[in-house]
Amino acid sequence: MPFDEPANGPVDIPANQPVDQFVDAAKKTYYAGQPYPTFDSVQSTYAYATFLAGPYEPELIDDIHRDKYFIATRILAYQLLHAPETRTQNHYPFIVLVTDDVPEHKRDRLRRDGAMVWEAPALDSGWVKTEISTWQKVLSKLRLWQLTQFERIAFLDGDTVLTTPLDGIFEDRAVNERITNDNAGAISADESPMPFSYVLAGVPEMNAAHHFPPTDEQNDWPNVNYLNAGFFVLKPSLQLMQYYATLTAIPERFDPHLPEQNLLNYAHRREGNMPWVQLDTRWNMHYPTVDDLKGGVASLHEKWWDPVNKDLKPFLQSWRWRMEGYWEARDASLV
């Protein structure tokens, strides 16, 4: 079945411990007797990925205990790779795309957690600016299209918590490769050529108040044609990556407030030649509710530390403590 129904490093250092001691300890393998996974060592053609930028608060740059997005990324790694209820059943790798301001000791911790850490160059042509501090470098997500050793990559924003394994998403019909249309009216001369075929499957942006399962008839989406860039499946393509790059070089081609989301919505607009395709709505829910959780949604796009629906906070935070407890025990066994 494409949708799986839900099933019934060193220990974190104190704030006053020197960072270089942590880095030295982090050079141990994340499993006893096993090296870090690398792009050269993985055999899978499918992968999971997320994005991590350095915190905008300077005091959190080196802090592994209070950097909420870093902790969220660790929770996601734990769930995708280790937790029995949610881990990949097919041993798909997990890629963390980082920006240049993520310090080395945090990268090493993620490697110990089992993730493949990749620093990709920024995509910034100067005019794309947003007032939201945590979104300044999100165009770097588009570098995932360069990873052509993979047939498909499922991207999840770091503030995502799983409830069940996601491997079945690669069997969803929405992720099938599609031929690019040739509508001349949707082609602009100042953009590079589109590829012959493409894959982009995702979910629409959600209203905070919604039903489960959501439908357009119940007005659960503000615009069912508007993709949420926090959860999607892609097929890497250098030609498509080049197409995106030309869009970033054309001022005002898309609204820069939500940079990568609005770029993808322009490039894959429903009336264009590469329309995005909707995944089964049970794979992911933005602004999740307890009803979504009880209904069996596979992943919750929500901040573990400050959910919109506060009654979800105990469930979300429990995964932080499970992750940290798992690694405290695992790391202690490697000393």
Tab-separated table of C-alpha atoms in Angstrom:
chain	number	residue	atom	x	y	z
A	1	MET	CA	0.000	0.000	0.000
A	2	PRO	CA	1.347	3.470	-0.805
A	3	PHE	CA	0.145	4.792	2.556
A	4	ASP	CA	1.323	2.911	5.637
A	5	GLU	CA	-1.365	2.814	8.308
A	6	PRO	CA	0.005	3.772	11.756
A	7	ALA	CA	1.283	0.874	13.863
A	8	ASN	CA	-0.487	0.100	17.285
A	9	GLY	CA	27.176	10.764	19.496
A	10	PRO	CA	28.689	11.649	22.874
A	11	VAL	CA	26.295	12.683	25.549
A	12	ASP	CA	25.288	16.314	25.043
A	13	ILE	CA	27.959	18.452	26.641
A	14	PRO	CA	27.325	21.015	29.388
A	15	ALA	CA	27.308	24.623	28.236
A	16	ASN	CA	30.680	25.274	29.878
A	17	GLN	CA	32.504	22.370	28.203
A	18	PRO	CA	34.843	23.493	25.391
A	19	VAL	CA	33.483	22.884	21.921
A	20	ASP	CA	36.738	21.288	20.706
A	21	GLN	CA	36.322	18.482	23.255
A	22	PHE	CA	32.906	17.783	21.791
A	23	VAL	CA	34.273	17.745	18.238
A	24	ASP	CA	37.006	15.275	19.221
A	25	ALA	CA	34.445	12.981	20.826
A	26	ALA	CA	32.154	13.297	17.828
A	27	LYS	CA	34.778	11.746	15.556
A	28	LYS	CA	33.763	8.338	16.869
A	29	THR	CA	31.474	6.343	14.620
A	30	TYR	CA	27.756	6.815	15.189
A	31	TYR	CA	27.386	3.026	15.418
A	32	ALA	CA	30.013	0.818	16.990
A	33	GLY	CA	32.075	-0.551	14.128
A	34	GLN	CA	30.237	1.374	11.394
A	35	PRO	CA	31.375	4.546	9.616
A	36	TYR	CA	29.281	7.594	8.950
A	37	PRO	CA	27.004	7.130	5.920
A	38	THR	CA	28.252	9.083	2.901
A	39	PHE	CA	27.022	9.796	-0.601
A	40	ASP	CA	29.614	7.346	-1.895
A	41	SER	CA	28.581	4.557	0.450
A	42	VAL	CA	24.784	4.581	0.118
A	43	GLN	CA	23.195	2.290	-2.455
A	44	SER	CA	19.589	3.453	-2.195
A	45	THR	CA	17.961	5.388	-5.033
A	46	TYR	CA	15.485	6.949	-2.592
A	47	ALA	CA	16.327	9.343	0.234
A	48	TYR	CA	14.839	11.663	2.810
A	49	ALA	CA	16.138	15.207	3.232
A	50	THR	CA	15.724	18.309	5.337
A	51	PHE	CA	17.275	21.770	5.589
A	52	LEU	CA	19.109	23.367	8.514
A	53	ALA	CA	20.445	26.912	8.719
A	54	GLY	CA	22.375	28.434	11.579
A	55	PRO	CA	20.217	30.103	14.250
A	56	TYR	CA	19.579	33.798	13.827
A	57	GLU	CA	20.266	34.366	17.543
A	58	PRO	CA	24.078	34.694	17.914
A	59	GLU	CA	24.034	33.147	21.380
A	60	LEU	CA	22.659	29.887	19.945
A	61	ILE	CA	25.293	29.322	17.253
A	62	ASP	CA	27.311	26.928	19.430
A	63	ASP	CA	24.471	25.830	21.718
A	64	ILE	CA	23.199	22.298	21.082
A	65	HIS	CA	20.703	22.406	23.968
A	66	ARG	CA	18.628	25.488	23.102
A	67	ASP	CA	18.801	25.694	19.291
A	68	LYS	CA	15.235	24.528	18.626
A	69	TYR	CA	15.642	23.892	14.896
A	70	PHE	CA	18.806	21.893	15.495
A	71	ILE	CA	16.970	19.791	18.086
A	72	ALA	CA	14.076	19.393	15.631
A	73	THR	CA	16.497	18.079	13.006
A	74	ARG	CA	17.860	15.560	15.516
A	75	ILE	CA	14.326	14.427	16.345
A	76	LEU	CA	13.665	13.910	12.644
A	77	ALA	CA	16.887	11.906	12.245
A	78	TYR	CA	15.967	9.760	15.237
A	79	GLN	CA	12.489	9.105	13.886
A	80	LEU	CA	13.553	8.393	10.302
A	81	LEU	CA	16.530	6.193	11.168
A	82	HIS	CA	16.101	4.686	14.632
A	83	ALA	CA	12.682	4.810	16.339
A	84	PRO	CA	10.901	1.441	15.818
A	85	GLU	CA	7.499	3.049	15.199
A	86	THR	CA	8.641	5.496	12.523
A	87	ARG	CA	12.023	4.510	11.055
A	88	THR	CA	12.549	3.655	7.418
A	89	GLN	CA	11.911	-0.012	6.770
A	90	ASN	CA	13.996	0.064	3.586
A	91	HIS	CA	17.089	1.760	5.043
A	92	TYR	CA	16.677	4.925	3.012
A	93	PRO	CA	19.334	7.526	3.921
A	94	PHE	CA	18.609	10.889	5.507
A	95	ILE	CA	20.309	14.007	4.110
A	96	VAL	CA	20.635	17.215	6.102
A	97	LEU	CA	21.399	20.115	3.783
A	98	VAL	CA	23.171	22.746	5.895
A	99	THR	CA	24.176	26.332	5.261
A	100	ASP	CA	27.670	27.658	5.855
A	101	ASP	CA	26.770	29.066	9.286
A	102	VAL	CA	26.008	25.686	10.878
A	103	PRO	CA	29.107	25.005	13.023
A	104	GLU	CA	31.135	21.837	12.684
A	105	HIS	CA	30.286	20.398	16.101
A	106	LYS	CA	26.583	20.467	15.210
A	107	ARG	CA	27.286	18.791	11.879
A	108	ASP	CA	29.290	16.103	13.665
A	109	ARG	CA	26.427	15.465	16.070
A	110	LEU	CA	24.068	14.966	13.126
A	111	ARG	CA	26.544	12.560	11.508
A	112	ARG	CA	26.688	10.601	14.739
A	113	ASP	CA	22.904	10.516	14.644
A	114	GLY	CA	23.172	8.765	11.272
A	115	ALA	CA	22.480	11.657	8.895
A	116	MET	CA	24.478	12.559	5.795
A	117	VAL	CA	25.400	16.226	6.197
A	118	TRP	CA	25.877	18.261	3.032
A	119	GLU	CA	26.792	21.939	2.831
A	120	ALA	CA	25.445	23.316	-0.415
A	121	PRO	CA	26.320	26.734	-1.861
A	122	ALA	CA	23.747	29.464	-1.358
A	123	LEU	CA	21.443	30.531	-4.174
A	124	ASP	CA	21.306	34.299	-3.901
A	125	SER	CA	21.135	36.714	-6.793
A	126	GLY	CA	20.605	39.738	-4.561
A	127	TRP	CA	16.947	40.688	-4.949
A	128	VAL	CA	15.342	37.805	-3.044
A	129	LYS	CA	14.833	39.159	0.465
A	130	THR	CA	12.403	38.239	3.214
A	131	GLU	CA	11.757	39.892	6.555
A	132	ILE	CA	11.448	36.518	8.312
A	133	SER	CA	14.866	35.868	9.854
A	134	THR	CA	14.617	32.055	9.759
A	135	TRP	CA	13.844	32.070	6.009
A	136	GLN	CA	16.861	34.035	4.792
A	137	LYS	CA	18.669	31.089	3.182
A	138	VAL	CA	15.841	28.711	2.282
A	139	LEU	CA	16.554	28.953	-1.456
A	140	SER	CA	19.442	26.593	-0.700
A	141	LYS	CA	16.815	23.822	-0.569
A	142	LEU	CA	16.834	23.917	-4.370
A	143	ARG	CA	20.332	22.408	-4.342
A	144	LEU	CA	18.653	19.056	-3.665
A	145	TRP	CA	17.894	18.881	-7.391
A	146	GLN	CA	21.649	18.455	-7.948
A	147	LEU	CA	21.701	15.071	-6.173
A	148	THR	CA	21.096	13.053	-9.307
A	149	GLN	CA	22.374	9.790	-7.813
A	150	PHE	CA	18.868	9.524	-6.316
A	151	GLU	CA	15.713	8.785	-8.289
A	152	ARG	CA	13.478	10.409	-5.689
A	153	ILE	CA	14.003	12.535	-2.580
A	154	ALA	CA	11.279	13.166	-0.009
A	155	PHE	CA	11.853	16.570	1.568
A	156	LEU	CA	10.527	17.379	5.031
A	157	ASP	CA	10.939	20.667	6.848
A	158	GLY	CA	12.912	20.221	10.046
A	159	ASP	CA	9.892	21.087	12.180
A	160	THR	CA	8.155	17.830	11.257
A	161	VAL	CA	7.291	14.987	13.617
A	162	LEU	CA	6.392	11.524	12.294
A	163	THR	CA	3.716	9.146	13.532
A	164	THR	CA	4.453	6.204	11.212
A	165	PRO	CA	7.072	5.187	8.594
A	166	LEU	CA	7.050	7.218	5.375
A	167	ASP	CA	8.618	4.733	2.945
A	168	GLY	CA	5.303	4.178	1.170
A	169	ILE	CA	5.329	7.748	-0.081
A	170	PHE	CA	7.675	6.671	-2.872
A	171	GLU	CA	4.867	4.427	-4.150
A	172	ASP	CA	2.247	7.186	-4.181
A	173	ARG	CA	1.032	7.669	-7.759
A	174	ALA	CA	1.694	11.392	-7.456
A	175	VAL	CA	5.473	10.774	-7.529
A	176	ASN	CA	5.392	9.172	-10.989
A	177	GLU	CA	7.469	10.981	-13.602
A	178	ARG	CA	5.480	13.309	-15.857
A	179	ILE	CA	6.136	14.731	-19.300
A	180	THR	CA	6.493	18.502	-19.388
A	181	ASN	CA	3.714	20.223	-21.313
A	182	ASP	CA	4.479	22.403	-24.337
A	183	ASN	CA	2.020	25.257	-23.930
A	184	ALA	CA	3.790	28.154	-25.643
A	185	GLY	CA	1.841	30.662	-23.566
A	186	ALA	CA	3.514	29.363	-20.399
A	187	ILE	CA	7.073	29.744	-21.719
A	188	SER	CA	9.094	32.905	-21.087
A	189	ALA	CA	12.041	33.759	-23.310
A	190	ASP	CA	14.138	34.983	-20.379
A	191	GLU	CA	13.980	31.599	-18.603
A	192	SER	CA	16.173	28.600	-19.367
A	193	PRO	CA	14.549	25.575	-21.048
A	194	MET	CA	12.436	23.253	-18.949
A	195	PRO	CA	13.372	19.562	-18.771
A	196	PHE	CA	11.564	16.961	-20.866
A	197	SER	CA	10.096	15.403	-17.720
A	198	TYR	CA	9.924	16.122	-14.000
A	199	VAL	CA	8.594	15.019	-10.609
A	200	LEU	CA	7.177	17.370	-7.996
A	201	ALA	CA	4.494	16.036	-5.676
A	202	GLY	CA	3.368	17.727	-2.489
A	203	VAL	CA	0.520	18.995	-0.364
A	204	PRO	CA	-1.366	22.315	-0.433
A	205	GLU	CA	-0.965	24.930	2.265
A	206	MET	CA	-3.481	24.232	5.026
A	207	ASN	CA	-5.907	26.393	6.974
A	208	ALA	CA	-5.193	26.257	10.703
A	209	ALA	CA	-8.848	25.272	11.256
A	210	HIS	CA	-9.567	22.240	9.081
A	211	HIS	CA	-11.183	18.816	8.942
A	212	PHE	CA	-9.564	15.411	8.665
A	213	PRO	CA	-9.246	14.265	6.030
A	214	PRO	CA	-9.193	17.738	4.466
A	215	THR	CA	-11.142	18.531	1.307
A	216	ASP	CA	-11.507	21.554	-0.929
A	217	GLU	CA	-15.287	21.352	-0.552
A	218	GLN	CA	-14.930	21.999	3.185
A	219	ASN	CA	-12.588	24.944	2.542
A	220	ASP	CA	-9.738	23.245	4.395
A	221	TRP	CA	-7.151	24.825	2.085
A	222	PRO	CA	-7.007	28.580	1.427
A	223	ASN	CA	-5.930	27.705	-2.126
A	224	VAL	CA	-5.754	24.050	-3.145
A	225	ASN	CA	-3.416	25.012	-5.998
A	226	TYR	CA	-0.789	26.535	-3.677
A	227	LEU	CA	1.994	24.122	-2.708
A	228	ASN	CA	3.460	24.062	0.799
A	229	ALA	CA	7.238	23.754	0.377
A	230	GLY	CA	7.652	22.036	3.733
A	231	PHE	CA	6.792	18.578	2.395
A	232	PHE	CA	7.292	17.317	-1.154
A	233	VAL	CA	8.847	14.594	-3.294
A	234	LEU	CA	11.183	15.486	-6.158
A	235	LYS	CA	13.282	13.828	-8.807
A	236	PRO	CA	16.734	15.476	-8.964
A	237	SER	CA	17.521	17.061	-12.313
A	238	LEU	CA	20.382	19.368	-13.243
A	239	GLN	CA	18.314	20.934	-16.012
A	240	LEU	CA	15.468	21.684	-13.623
A	241	MET	CA	17.965	23.065	-11.113
A	242	GLN	CA	19.270	25.388	-13.839
A	243	TYR	CA	15.720	26.470	-14.628
A	244	TYR	CA	15.157	27.388	-10.984
A	245	ALA	CA	18.458	29.282	-10.926
A	246	THR	CA	17.367	31.469	-13.845
A	247	LEU	CA	14.182	32.340	-11.952
A	248	THR	CA	16.222	33.606	-8.999
A	249	ALA	CA	18.101	35.894	-11.400
A	250	ILE	CA	14.944	37.611	-12.717
A	251	PRO	CA	13.773	40.311	-10.276
A	252	GLU	CA	10.136	40.031	-9.185
A	253	ARG	CA	9.514	36.817	-11.125
A	254	PHE	CA	8.030	35.428	-7.900
A	255	ASP	CA	7.067	36.879	-4.510
A	256	PRO	CA	10.212	36.713	-2.314
A	257	HIS	CA	8.333	36.730	1.003
A	258	LEU	CA	8.350	32.911	1.037
A	259	PRO	CA	11.331	32.484	-1.272
A	260	GLU	CA	11.567	28.800	-2.187
A	261	GLN	CA	7.845	28.172	-1.732
A	262	ASN	CA	6.809	30.925	-4.118
A	263	LEU	CA	9.534	30.021	-6.609
A	264	LEU	CA	8.262	26.433	-6.706
A	265	ASN	CA	4.672	27.623	-6.979
A	266	TYR	CA	5.624	29.764	-9.958
A	267	ALA	CA	7.716	27.087	-11.677
A	268	HIS	CA	5.111	24.391	-11.015
A	269	ARG	CA	1.918	26.423	-11.211
A	270	ARG	CA	-1.116	24.382	-12.160
A	271	GLU	CA	-1.683	26.353	-15.371
A	272	GLY	CA	1.987	26.052	-16.373
A	273	ASN	CA	3.913	23.344	-18.200
A	274	MET	CA	5.163	21.538	-15.074
A	275	PRO	CA	2.180	21.512	-12.669
A	276	TRP	CA	2.814	20.008	-9.248
A	277	VAL	CA	0.777	16.960	-8.262
A	278	GLN	CA	-1.001	16.433	-4.950
A	279	LEU	CA	0.041	13.594	-2.654
A	280	ASP	CA	-2.425	11.628	-0.548
A	281	THR	CA	-3.472	14.122	2.124
A	282	ARG	CA	-2.682	11.644	4.905
A	283	TRP	CA	1.061	11.891	4.359
A	284	ASN	CA	1.488	15.294	5.981
A	285	MET	CA	-0.512	17.963	7.777
A	286	HIS	CA	0.438	21.577	8.461
A	287	TYR	CA	-1.117	23.134	11.581
A	288	PRO	CA	-2.014	19.625	12.809
A	289	THR	CA	-4.726	18.908	15.359
A	290	VAL	CA	-5.439	16.033	17.707
A	291	ASP	CA	-8.088	14.888	15.206
A	292	ASP	CA	-5.374	14.652	12.534
A	293	LEU	CA	-3.221	12.604	14.890
A	294	LYS	CA	-6.100	10.285	15.783
A	295	GLY	CA	-7.061	10.054	12.114
A	296	GLY	CA	-3.688	8.575	11.230
A	297	VAL	CA	-1.821	11.358	9.432
A	298	ALA	CA	1.736	10.138	8.852
A	299	SER	CA	3.631	13.332	9.700
A	300	LEU	CA	2.868	16.556	11.514
A	301	HIS	CA	4.359	19.780	10.149
A	302	GLU	CA	4.559	21.610	13.451
A	303	LYS	CA	7.103	23.107	15.823
A	304	TRP	CA	7.689	20.673	18.679
A	305	TRP	CA	8.328	23.551	21.084
A	306	ASP	CA	5.367	25.819	20.186
A	307	PRO	CA	2.505	24.139	18.300
A	308	VAL	CA	-0.502	26.155	17.160
A	309	ASN	CA	-2.748	23.572	18.819
A	310	LYS	CA	-1.354	23.389	22.350
A	311	ASP	CA	-3.003	20.044	23.124
A	312	LEU	CA	-0.446	18.448	20.792
A	313	LYS	CA	2.512	19.768	22.790
A	314	PRO	CA	2.899	16.721	25.099
A	315	PHE	CA	3.013	14.363	22.109
A	316	LEU	CA	5.485	16.511	20.182
A	317	GLN	CA	7.779	17.150	23.133
A	318	SER	CA	7.815	13.476	24.095
A	319	TRP	CA	9.800	12.807	20.938
A	320	ARG	CA	12.523	15.194	22.062
A	321	TRP	CA	12.992	13.323	25.326
A	322	ARG	CA	12.891	9.946	23.581
A	323	MET	CA	15.542	11.077	21.112
A	324	GLU	CA	17.828	12.463	23.788
A	325	GLY	CA	17.380	9.423	26.032
A	326	TYR	CA	18.170	7.089	23.136
A	327	TRP	CA	21.413	8.882	22.335
A	328	GLU	CA	22.516	9.309	25.929
A	329	ALA	CA	22.309	5.539	26.324
A	330	ARG	CA	23.813	4.803	22.896
A	331	ASP	CA	26.689	7.219	23.279
A	332	ALA	CA	27.477	5.986	26.783
A	333	SER	CA	27.806	2.450	25.414
A	334	LEU	CA	30.496	3.635	22.972
A	335	VAL	CA	32.706	5.284	25.587
